[in-house]
């Protein structure tokens, strides 16, 4: 049974049947009813054979965004959306909280929306194969890898910067400018996630330069990248000690919150304290002073993630782990001492 | 033909057929093939009758986001996404450029994704019924109304703040604090959009307080709310005149860009120039100094928009125009003179 048969049986043109099936308004109610009745009588299925309908899962790609108000992810999302659409798929967007389980959310979304593939914008770095077994479709970790986990590299894909090396290079910039008393306000030192990995870069860069990390210069904010927590963390650090000349922050927005806390505490940036971060958001170019930061290439990250996911859909054996460069964006928040 | 018939014809259990149709792995290849062949032979369609398949348009709600990197829309989007999902629908997200035509984008998306409803995050204020006739499904204008257009109020819904009155109240705050030489750096004075409406509030509030608006204190940036344009516009204003004590900006991010331009020009905020804006973003709380701004309630705007759209889907005659309050958030960027 084809659209031509429907048209013939109803004594209307093929294009009229098409208009009815596509809900166009320019068809009389009488003709519409006649076509719909015939469609029902013949159990005609537009476009797909019954077999296709069972085989295909829909054209949906799930995108799980972790954390509320993460401005970096907002900037990745536009590219991801554009690229998914350009490839002929439909993006199904789902936000989860900073501490929510993206794997569980992905597994539920996979079933509910009959997804073809998944893209995680942010997530844990320590997946096990058992945990990931609930996901039955190809997925790409966007902005992170499975550094602390036990997944086989061939079982997933990722697009990220080298978080460890990027934190290291931010530190080298501070050390090159003469800083040795360097503080850090970070979500956590040992959450087996992006924060721990960047913290390791912080610590190892110091040691490699002959500086013993000072316990009193590290302040943990409890696992999230939110601005209020970063502000309060910086305040706590300043209460404990003012004996530092530079501060590493792990994102641009938390760095802006830290600059605010420093300012409120009477510290001038960069005269009293230099601040460096990792992200490269547009908004931090307009911070006062302009934030010095390592640029995570948001657009490239988004487009590479979708490109890799498309290859995974075409070729079940395909996976890829892409590391992107994170160049320094020189602002005015770091000075030489 | 039901799933029971398929199971009977294949001599397998109903749950086995279900597993095959839902792509579960735990079915032998032989049984899978047998079930699929029978499904094809019977033209069996899972869950829906052929008639339903033609009648229903999918469970998709389109969300068209206007403007790149609009942080206010980013904060609305999370609530919109959560609410659409909570109501059992799937959100189809589509970004368009600042100057793109959201109606055309909506009409294309409606057809491609077989949408049930549309939500516009940002758009023009001057639709005509003819222009909107390409949209055949209920839609809600989120963050704007059709103030300058000729749509019948009953033909669409909107959720917004009162842009004219909110700009007026921002001006009253400046005037109450003693300012009379008040500048504005705005996208446009006459683009028949949110910028023109807020500009009218600016002008009328001045006149109502016996201040004649001064042409030289108005700088137009060319129709968009991007930070680089706002920065350059403020620079142009400062080059032309420094004879003002306060500045109205139409969004928080453009206000942050303007503060940066003032700072780069050697002006202190608020000692030399007070700055007030409209938006109430979290990030501008951490601007130095904290931005004084009128809060657009992002979450309420998102949830109200979805709620109204759901009512429109249930009841074809339902429309609603909801104006939300935009209270003042006092920061440190405005001082009394």
GROMACS .gro file of N, CA and C in nm, chain A residues 20-25 33 36-37 39-40 42-47 49-57 59 67-69 71 74 77-79 81-82 85 88-97 109 111-114 227-229 231 253 256-260 263 269 282-283 285-290 332, chain B residues 20-24 33 36-37 39-40 42-47 49-57 59 67-69 71 74 77-79 81-82 85 88-97 109 111-114 227-229 231 253 256-260 263 269 282-283 285-291 332:
model
  444
   20UNK      N    1  -0.291   1.626   0.344
   20UNK     CA    2  -0.366   1.579   0.460
   20UNK      C    3  -0.271   1.520   0.564
   21UNK      N    4  -0.178   1.437   0.515
   21UNK     CA    5  -0.088   1.368   0.609
   21UNK      C    6   0.006   1.466   0.678
   22UNK      N    7   0.032   1.578   0.611
   22UNK     CA    8   0.122   1.676   0.670
   22UNK      C    9   0.049   1.792   0.736
   23UNK      N   10  -0.083   1.772   0.756
   23UNK     CA   11  -0.162   1.868   0.833
   23UNK      C   12  -0.170   2.006   0.768
   24UNK      N   13  -0.160   2.013   0.636
   24UNK     CA   14  -0.175   2.145   0.572
   24UNK      C   15  -0.320   2.188   0.580
   25UNK      N   16  -0.341   2.319   0.595
   25UNK     CA   17  -0.478   2.366   0.615
   25UNK      C   18  -0.563   2.366   0.486
   33UNK      N   19  -1.137   1.403   0.563
   33UNK     CA   20  -1.199   1.290   0.631
   33UNK      C   21  -1.192   1.165   0.543
   36UNK      N   22  -0.836   1.034   0.549
   36UNK     CA   23  -0.801   0.974   0.678
   36UNK      C   24  -0.872   0.839   0.697
   37UNK      N   25  -0.998   0.831   0.652
   37UNK     CA   26  -1.070   0.704   0.664
   37UNK      C   27  -1.001   0.595   0.583
   39UNK      N   28  -0.687   0.592   0.492
   39UNK     CA   29  -0.559   0.563   0.556
   39UNK      C   30  -0.581   0.461   0.669
   40UNK      N   31  -0.687   0.485   0.745
   40UNK     CA   32  -0.714   0.395   0.856
   40UNK      C   33  -0.754   0.257   0.804
   42UNK      N   34  -0.677   0.108   0.535
   42UNK     CA   35  -0.565   0.034   0.475
   42UNK      C   36  -0.449   0.014   0.573
   43UNK      N   37  -0.464   0.069   0.694
   43UNK     CA   38  -0.351   0.065   0.788
   43UNK      C   39  -0.225   0.116   0.720
   44UNK      N   40  -0.244   0.221   0.639
   44UNK     CA   41  -0.131   0.280   0.568
   44UNK      C   42  -0.044   0.360   0.663
   45UNK      N   43   0.086   0.343   0.656
   45UNK     CA   44   0.178   0.416   0.742
   45UNK      C   45   0.262   0.511   0.658
   46UNK      N   46   0.249   0.638   0.680
   46UNK     CA   47   0.324   0.733   0.598
   46UNK      C   48   0.475   0.710   0.608
   47UNK      N   49   0.541   0.718   0.495
   47UNK     CA   50   0.689   0.715   0.487
   47UNK      C   51   0.756   0.583   0.521
   49UNK      N   52   0.768   0.169   0.623
   49UNK     CA   53   0.698   0.042   0.628
   49UNK      C   54   0.687   0.004   0.774
   50UNK      N   55   0.598  -0.089   0.804
   50UNK     CA   56   0.584  -0.131   0.943
   50UNK      C   57   0.717  -0.181   0.996
   51UNK      N   58   0.791  -0.247   0.913
   51UNK     CA   59   0.920  -0.302   0.953
   51UNK      C   60   1.017  -0.192   0.992
   52UNK      N   61   1.021  -0.087   0.911
   52UNK     CA   62   1.108   0.026   0.942
   52UNK      C   63   1.072   0.087   1.076
   53UNK      N   64   0.942   0.093   1.098
   53UNK     CA   65   0.895   0.158   1.219
   53UNK      C   66   0.944   0.085   1.343
   54UNK      N   67   0.952  -0.047   1.333
   54UNK     CA   68   1.002  -0.125   1.445
   54UNK      C   69   1.153  -0.108   1.456
   55UNK      N   70   1.218  -0.104   1.341
   55UNK     CA   71   1.364  -0.102   1.343
   55UNK      C   72   1.421   0.032   1.389
   56UNK      N   73   1.365   0.143   1.339
   56UNK     CA   74   1.425   0.271   1.374
   56UNK      C   75   1.380   0.314   1.512
   57UNK      N   76   1.468   0.390   1.581
   57UNK     CA   77   1.440   0.431   1.718
   57UNK      C   78   1.394   0.573   1.725
   59UNK      N   79   1.475   0.985   1.554
   59UNK     CA   80   1.594   1.059   1.510
   59UNK      C   81   1.649   1.141   1.626
   67UNK      N   82   2.464   2.053   3.592
   67UNK     CA   83   2.490   2.176   3.666
   67UNK      C   84   2.398   2.287   3.620
   68UNK      N   85   2.346   2.363   3.716
   68UNK     CA   86   2.260   2.476   3.682
   68UNK      C   87   2.347   2.596   3.650
   69UNK      N   88   2.307   2.668   3.549
   69UNK     CA   89   2.372   2.796   3.523
   69UNK      C   90   2.520   2.786   3.492
   71UNK      N   91   2.781   2.853   3.263
   71UNK     CA   92   2.785   2.937   3.143
   71UNK      C   93   2.870   2.875   3.034
   74UNK      N   94   2.644   2.648   2.847
   74UNK     CA   95   2.552   2.727   2.764
   74UNK      C   96   2.616   2.760   2.631
   77UNK      N   97   2.633   2.453   2.411
   77UNK     CA   98   2.501   2.401   2.373
   77UNK      C   99   2.452   2.453   2.238
   78UNK      N  100   2.478   2.580   2.211
   78UNK     CA  101   2.430   2.635   2.085
   78UNK      C  102   2.491   2.560   1.967
   79UNK      N  103   2.622   2.539   1.971
   79UNK     CA  104   2.688   2.466   1.863
   79UNK      C  105   2.636   2.324   1.853
   81UNK      N  106   2.347   2.209   1.941
   81UNK     CA  107   2.212   2.212   1.886
   81UNK      C  108   2.216   2.232   1.734
   82UNK      N  109   2.294   2.331   1.689
   82UNK     CA  110   2.305   2.358   1.545
   82UNK      C  111   2.356   2.236   1.469
   85UNK      N  112   2.112   1.935   1.448
   85UNK     CA  113   2.009   1.965   1.350
   85UNK      C  114   2.061   1.954   1.208
   88UNK      N  115   2.057   1.629   1.061
   88UNK     CA  116   1.926   1.569   1.036
   88UNK      C  117   1.866   1.500   1.158
   89UNK      N  118   1.922   1.524   1.276
   89UNK     CA  119   1.867   1.463   1.397
   89UNK      C  120   1.793   1.568   1.480
   90UNK      N  121   1.723   1.520   1.581
   90UNK     CA  122   1.652   1.609   1.672
   90UNK      C  123   1.719   1.601   1.809
   91UNK      N  124   1.749   1.717   1.865
   91UNK     CA  125   1.813   1.719   1.996
   91UNK      C  126   1.709   1.714   2.107
   92UNK      N  127   1.726   1.621   2.200
   92UNK     CA  128   1.641   1.616   2.319
   92UNK      C  129   1.728   1.659   2.437
   93UNK      N  130   1.696   1.777   2.490
   93UNK     CA  131   1.779   1.838   2.593
   93UNK      C  132   1.727   1.804   2.731
   94UNK      N  133   1.816   1.773   2.823
   94UNK     CA  134   1.775   1.740   2.959
   94UNK      C  135   1.878   1.796   3.056
   95UNK      N  136   1.832   1.880   3.149
   95UNK     CA  137   1.922   1.937   3.250
   95UNK      C  138   1.917   1.853   3.377
   96UNK      N  139   2.033   1.836   3.440
   96UNK     CA  140   2.035   1.771   3.571
   96UNK      C  141   2.116   1.858   3.667
   97UNK      N  142   2.095   1.838   3.798
   97UNK     CA  143   2.167   1.916   3.898
   97UNK      C  144   2.315   1.881   3.901
  109UNK      N  145   1.636   0.861   2.979
  109UNK     CA  146   1.606   0.937   2.857
  109UNK      C  147   1.616   0.847   2.734
  111UNK      N  148   1.545   0.537   2.705
  111UNK     CA  149   1.425   0.456   2.691
  111UNK      C  150   1.303   0.541   2.659
  112UNK      N  151   1.288   0.651   2.733
  112UNK     CA  152   1.167   0.733   2.716
  112UNK      C  153   1.159   0.796   2.578
  113UNK      N  154   1.274   0.842   2.528
  113UNK     CA  155   1.273   0.916   2.402
  113UNK      C  156   1.326   0.834   2.287
  114UNK      N  157   1.354   0.706   2.312
  114UNK     CA  158   1.404   0.617   2.208
  114UNK      C  159   1.523   0.681   2.135
  227UNK      N  160   2.879   3.014   4.181
  227UNK     CA  161   2.942   3.138   4.223
  227UNK      C  162   2.927   3.168   4.374
  228UNK      N  163   2.809   3.147   4.433
  228UNK     CA  164   2.800   3.178   4.578
  228UNK      C  165   2.900   3.097   4.660
  229UNK      N  166   2.917   2.969   4.629
  229UNK     CA  167   3.011   2.883   4.701
  229UNK      C  168   3.155   2.931   4.680
  231UNK      N  169   3.247   3.237   4.613
  231UNK     CA  170   3.260   3.363   4.687
  231UNK      C  171   3.287   3.336   4.834
  253UNK      N  172   3.349   3.174   3.595
  253UNK     CA  173   3.248   3.235   3.682
  253UNK      C  174   3.290   3.226   3.828
  256UNK      N  175   3.530   3.500   3.881
  256UNK     CA  176   3.467   3.630   3.896
  256UNK      C  177   3.413   3.647   4.038
  257UNK      N  178   3.358   3.538   4.092
  257UNK     CA  179   3.309   3.542   4.231
  257UNK      C  180   3.425   3.562   4.328
  258UNK      N  181   3.540   3.499   4.300
  258UNK     CA  182   3.657   3.513   4.386
  258UNK      C  183   3.712   3.656   4.379
  259UNK      N  184   3.713   3.714   4.259
  259UNK     CA  185   3.760   3.853   4.245
  259UNK      C  186   3.672   3.945   4.328
  260UNK      N  187   3.542   3.916   4.326
  260UNK     CA  188   3.448   3.997   4.405
  260UNK      C  189   3.479   3.985   4.554
  263UNK      N  190   3.796   4.178   4.630
  263UNK     CA  191   3.763   4.320   4.627
  263UNK      C  192   3.689   4.363   4.755
  269UNK      N  193   4.302   4.372   4.251
  269UNK     CA  194   4.347   4.275   4.152
  269UNK      C  195   4.398   4.352   4.031
  282UNK      N  196   3.311   3.459   2.718
  282UNK     CA  197   3.304   3.597   2.670
  282UNK      C  198   3.283   3.695   2.784
  283UNK      N  199   3.196   3.658   2.878
  283UNK     CA  200   3.157   3.754   2.982
  283UNK      C  201   3.277   3.794   3.069
  285UNK      N  202   3.572   3.851   2.975
  285UNK     CA  203   3.652   3.954   2.906
  285UNK      C  204   3.612   4.092   2.955
  286UNK      N  205   3.487   4.102   3.006
  286UNK     CA  206   3.436   4.231   3.052
  286UNK      C  207   3.439   4.243   3.204
  287UNK      N  208   3.500   4.142   3.270
  287UNK     CA  209   3.519   4.155   3.414
  287UNK      C  210   3.616   4.270   3.437
  288UNK      N  211   3.611   4.328   3.556
  288UNK     CA  212   3.701   4.437   3.593
  288UNK      C  213   3.791   4.388   3.706
  289UNK      N  214   3.920   4.361   3.680
  289UNK     CA  215   3.987   4.366   3.550
  289UNK      C  216   3.954   4.244   3.464
  290UNK      N  217   3.985   4.256   3.332
  290UNK     CA  218   3.964   4.144   3.240
  290UNK      C  219   4.035   4.020   3.294
  332UNK      N  220   4.395   4.115   3.239
  332UNK     CA  221   4.466   4.211   3.324
  332UNK      C  222   4.461   4.169   3.470
  357UNK      N  223   1.155  -0.776   2.181
  357UNK     CA  224   1.204  -0.754   2.044
  357UNK      C  225   1.174  -0.611   2.001
  358UNK      N  226   1.049  -0.567   2.027
  358UNK     CA  227   1.007  -0.434   1.980
  358UNK      C  228   1.082  -0.324   2.053
  359UNK      N  229   1.126  -0.353   2.176
  359UNK     CA  230   1.197  -0.251   2.254
  359UNK      C  231   1.348  -0.270   2.249
  360UNK      N  232   1.394  -0.351   2.151
  360UNK     CA  233   1.538  -0.364   2.126
  360UNK      C  234   1.616  -0.421   2.243
  361UNK      N  235   1.553  -0.502   2.327
  361UNK     CA  236   1.629  -0.563   2.436
  361UNK      C  237   1.722  -0.671   2.379
  370UNK      N  238   1.414  -1.259   1.462
  370UNK     CA  239   1.383  -1.255   1.320
  370UNK      C  240   1.239  -1.301   1.295
  373UNK      N  241   1.004  -1.023   1.400
  373UNK     CA  242   1.008  -0.908   1.308
  373UNK      C  243   0.938  -0.941   1.177
  374UNK      N  244   0.957  -1.063   1.129
  374UNK     CA  245   0.892  -1.104   1.004
  374UNK      C  246   0.740  -1.101   1.020
  376UNK      N  247   0.573  -0.925   1.240
  376UNK     CA  248   0.533  -0.785   1.255
  376UNK      C  249   0.519  -0.722   1.117
  377UNK      N  250   0.614  -0.752   1.031
  377UNK     CA  251   0.610  -0.694   0.896
  377UNK      C  252   0.491  -0.750   0.818
  379UNK      N  253   0.212  -0.863   0.919
  379UNK     CA  254   0.083  -0.815   0.968
  379UNK      C  255   0.071  -0.663   0.963
  380UNK      N  256   0.176  -0.597   0.920
  380UNK     CA  257   0.178  -0.451   0.925
  380UNK      C  258   0.137  -0.403   1.063
  381UNK      N  259   0.184  -0.471   1.164
  381UNK     CA  260   0.151  -0.435   1.301
  381UNK      C  261   0.229  -0.310   1.344
  382UNK      N  262   0.161  -0.219   1.403
  382UNK     CA  263   0.227  -0.096   1.449
  382UNK      C  264   0.223  -0.092   1.600
  383UNK      N  265   0.337  -0.092   1.663
  383UNK     CA  266   0.338  -0.093   1.810
  383UNK      C  267   0.267   0.029   1.867
  384UNK      N  268   0.188   0.008   1.970
  384UNK     CA  269   0.125   0.114   2.050
  384UNK      C  270   0.015   0.194   1.980
  386UNK      N  271  -0.254   0.288   1.662
  386UNK     CA  272  -0.322   0.243   1.540
  386UNK      C  273  -0.274   0.332   1.427
  387UNK      N  274  -0.296   0.288   1.305
  387UNK     CA  275  -0.253   0.368   1.190
  387UNK      C  276  -0.320   0.504   1.195
  388UNK      N  277  -0.443   0.507   1.238
  388UNK     CA  278  -0.516   0.633   1.243
  388UNK      C  279  -0.452   0.729   1.344
  389UNK      N  280  -0.417   0.676   1.460
  389UNK     CA  281  -0.352   0.758   1.560
  389UNK      C  282  -0.222   0.817   1.506
  390UNK      N  283  -0.153   0.734   1.431
  390UNK     CA  284  -0.024   0.776   1.379
  390UNK      C  285  -0.038   0.897   1.289
  391UNK      N  286  -0.147   0.900   1.214
  391UNK     CA  287  -0.170   1.013   1.126
  391UNK      C  288  -0.218   1.133   1.207
  392UNK      N  289  -0.303   1.105   1.305
  392UNK     CA  290  -0.364   1.214   1.379
  392UNK      C  291  -0.268   1.284   1.474
  393UNK      N  292  -0.188   1.210   1.546
  393UNK     CA  293  -0.100   1.275   1.642
  393UNK      C  294   0.023   1.331   1.570
  394UNK      N  295   0.072   1.441   1.626
  394UNK     CA  296   0.183   1.511   1.563
  394UNK      C  297   0.314   1.481   1.632
  396UNK      N  298   0.506   1.431   2.035
  396UNK     CA  299   0.492   1.496   2.165
  396UNK      C  300   0.589   1.613   2.176
  404UNK      N  301   1.912   3.498   1.951
  404UNK     CA  302   2.032   3.566   1.997
  404UNK      C  303   2.135   3.468   2.048
  405UNK      N  304   2.260   3.489   2.011
  405UNK     CA  305   2.367   3.403   2.061
  405UNK      C  306   2.409   3.451   2.199
  406UNK      N  307   2.433   3.358   2.285
  406UNK     CA  308   2.493   3.393   2.414
  406UNK      C  309   2.409   3.487   2.498
  408UNK      N  310   2.245   3.545   2.805
  408UNK     CA  311   2.251   3.474   2.933
  408UNK      C  312   2.116   3.471   3.002
  411UNK      N  313   1.940   3.175   2.865
  411UNK     CA  314   1.999   3.052   2.920
  411UNK      C  315   1.936   3.018   3.054
  414UNK      N  316   1.584   2.888   3.002
  414UNK     CA  317   1.580   2.761   2.928
  414UNK      C  318   1.574   2.639   3.018
  415UNK      N  319   1.648   2.642   3.128
  415UNK     CA  320   1.650   2.525   3.216
  415UNK      C  321   1.510   2.497   3.271
  416UNK      N  322   1.444   2.603   3.318
  416UNK     CA  323   1.308   2.585   3.371
  416UNK      C  324   1.214   2.536   3.262
  418UNK      N  325   1.283   2.366   2.995
  418UNK     CA  326   1.314   2.226   2.966
  418UNK      C  327   1.255   2.133   3.072
  419UNK      N  328   1.278   2.167   3.199
  419UNK     CA  329   1.226   2.085   3.309
  419UNK      C  330   1.074   2.075   3.303
  422UNK      N  331   0.929   1.869   3.010
  422UNK     CA  332   0.947   1.727   3.037
  422UNK      C  333   0.848   1.679   3.143
  425UNK      N  334   0.529   1.579   3.025
  425UNK     CA  335   0.523   1.462   2.938
  425UNK      C  336   0.553   1.490   2.792
  426UNK      N  337   0.604   1.608   2.763
  426UNK     CA  338   0.638   1.642   2.625
  426UNK      C  339   0.790   1.638   2.604
  427UNK      N  340   0.830   1.646   2.478
  427UNK     CA  341   0.971   1.650   2.445
  427UNK      C  342   1.005   1.787   2.389
  428UNK      N  343   1.110   1.849   2.442
  428UNK     CA  344   1.148   1.981   2.395
  428UNK      C  345   1.240   1.970   2.273
  429UNK      N  346   1.205   2.041   2.167
  429UNK     CA  347   1.294   2.050   2.051
  429UNK      C  348   1.349   2.192   2.049
  430UNK      N  349   1.479   2.203   2.074
  430UNK     CA  350   1.542   2.334   2.091
  430UNK      C  351   1.604   2.380   1.959
  431UNK      N  352   1.586   2.506   1.929
  431UNK     CA  353   1.644   2.561   1.806
  431UNK      C  354   1.693   2.703   1.831
  432UNK      N  355   1.821   2.726   1.807
  432UNK     CA  356   1.878   2.860   1.825
  432UNK      C  357   1.876   2.935   1.692
  433UNK      N  358   1.846   3.064   1.697
  433UNK     CA  359   1.858   3.148   1.578
  433UNK      C  360   1.939   3.272   1.614
  434UNK      N  361   1.994   3.337   1.512
  434UNK     CA  362   2.074   3.458   1.534
  434UNK      C  363   1.988   3.574   1.581
  446UNK      N  364   1.030   2.453   1.171
  446UNK     CA  365   1.042   2.354   1.279
  446UNK      C  366   0.908   2.282   1.302
  448UNK      N  367   0.683   2.206   1.089
  448UNK     CA  368   0.663   2.102   0.989
  448UNK      C  369   0.763   1.988   1.003
  449UNK      N  370   0.890   2.025   1.018
  449UNK     CA  371   0.995   1.922   1.023
  449UNK      C  372   0.980   1.829   1.142
  450UNK      N  373   0.946   1.888   1.257
  450UNK     CA  374   0.943   1.808   1.380
  450UNK      C  375   0.801   1.776   1.423
  451UNK      N  376   0.703   1.813   1.338
  451UNK     CA  377   0.562   1.785   1.372
  451UNK      C  378   0.529   1.831   1.514
  564UNK      N  379   2.771   4.200   2.394
  564UNK     CA  380   2.861   4.278   2.478
  564UNK      C  381   2.963   4.361   2.399
  565UNK      N  382   3.023   4.310   2.292
  565UNK     CA  383   3.121   4.392   2.220
  565UNK      C  384   3.058   4.521   2.166
  566UNK      N  385   2.937   4.511   2.113
  566UNK     CA  386   2.868   4.628   2.060
  566UNK      C  387   2.836   4.728   2.171
  568UNK      N  388   3.003   4.762   2.449
  568UNK     CA  389   3.131   4.820   2.490
  568UNK      C  390   3.170   4.934   2.395
  590UNK      N  391   2.423   4.202   3.082
  590UNK     CA  392   2.553   4.178   3.018
  590UNK      C  393   2.600   4.303   2.943
  593UNK      N  394   2.741   4.527   3.198
  593UNK     CA  395   2.875   4.489   3.241
  593UNK      C  396   2.978   4.536   3.138
  594UNK      N  397   2.943   4.525   3.010
  594UNK     CA  398   3.032   4.575   2.905
  594UNK      C  399   3.047   4.726   2.914
  595UNK      N  400   2.938   4.795   2.946
  595UNK     CA  401   2.942   4.942   2.959
  595UNK      C  402   3.028   4.983   3.078
  596UNK      N  403   3.015   4.910   3.189
  596UNK     CA  404   3.097   4.940   3.308
  596UNK      C  405   3.245   4.925   3.274
  597UNK      N  406   3.274   4.822   3.193
  597UNK     CA  407   3.412   4.799   3.151
  597UNK      C  408   3.462   4.917   3.067
  600UNK      N  409   3.521   5.214   3.296
  600UNK     CA  410   3.644   5.188   3.372
  600UNK      C  411   3.767   5.212   3.284
  606UNK      N  412   3.285   5.371   3.892
  606UNK     CA  413   3.143   5.343   3.913
  606UNK      C  414   3.125   5.308   4.061
  619UNK      N  415   2.237   3.624   3.776
  619UNK     CA  416   2.324   3.590   3.889
  619UNK      C  417   2.463   3.648   3.870
  620UNK      N  418   2.516   3.639   3.749
  620UNK     CA  419   2.656   3.675   3.726
  620UNK      C  420   2.680   3.824   3.756
  622UNK      N  421   2.560   3.994   3.990
  622UNK     CA  422   2.574   4.014   4.136
  622UNK      C  423   2.721   4.017   4.172
  623UNK      N  424   2.804   3.952   4.091
  623UNK     CA  425   2.948   3.943   4.118
  623UNK      C  426   3.028   4.041   4.034
  624UNK      N  427   2.959   4.128   3.960
  624UNK     CA  428   3.029   4.234   3.889
  624UNK      C  429   3.090   4.327   3.994
  625UNK      N  430   3.196   4.397   3.955
  625UNK     CA  431   3.261   4.493   4.045
  625UNK      C  432   3.240   4.632   3.988
  626UNK      N  433   3.156   4.716   4.048
  626UNK     CA  434   3.069   4.687   4.162
  626UNK      C  435   2.945   4.605   4.123
  627UNK      N  436   2.880   4.545   4.225
  627UNK     CA  437   2.757   4.469   4.201
  627UNK      C  438   2.657   4.556   4.125
  628UNK      N  439   2.602   4.501   4.019
  628UNK     CA  440   2.513   4.579   3.933
  628UNK      C  441   2.376   4.599   3.997
  669UNK      N  442   2.558   4.805   4.391
  669UNK     CA  443   2.644   4.914   4.436
  669UNK      C  444   2.685   5.002   4.319
   0.00000   0.00000   0.00000
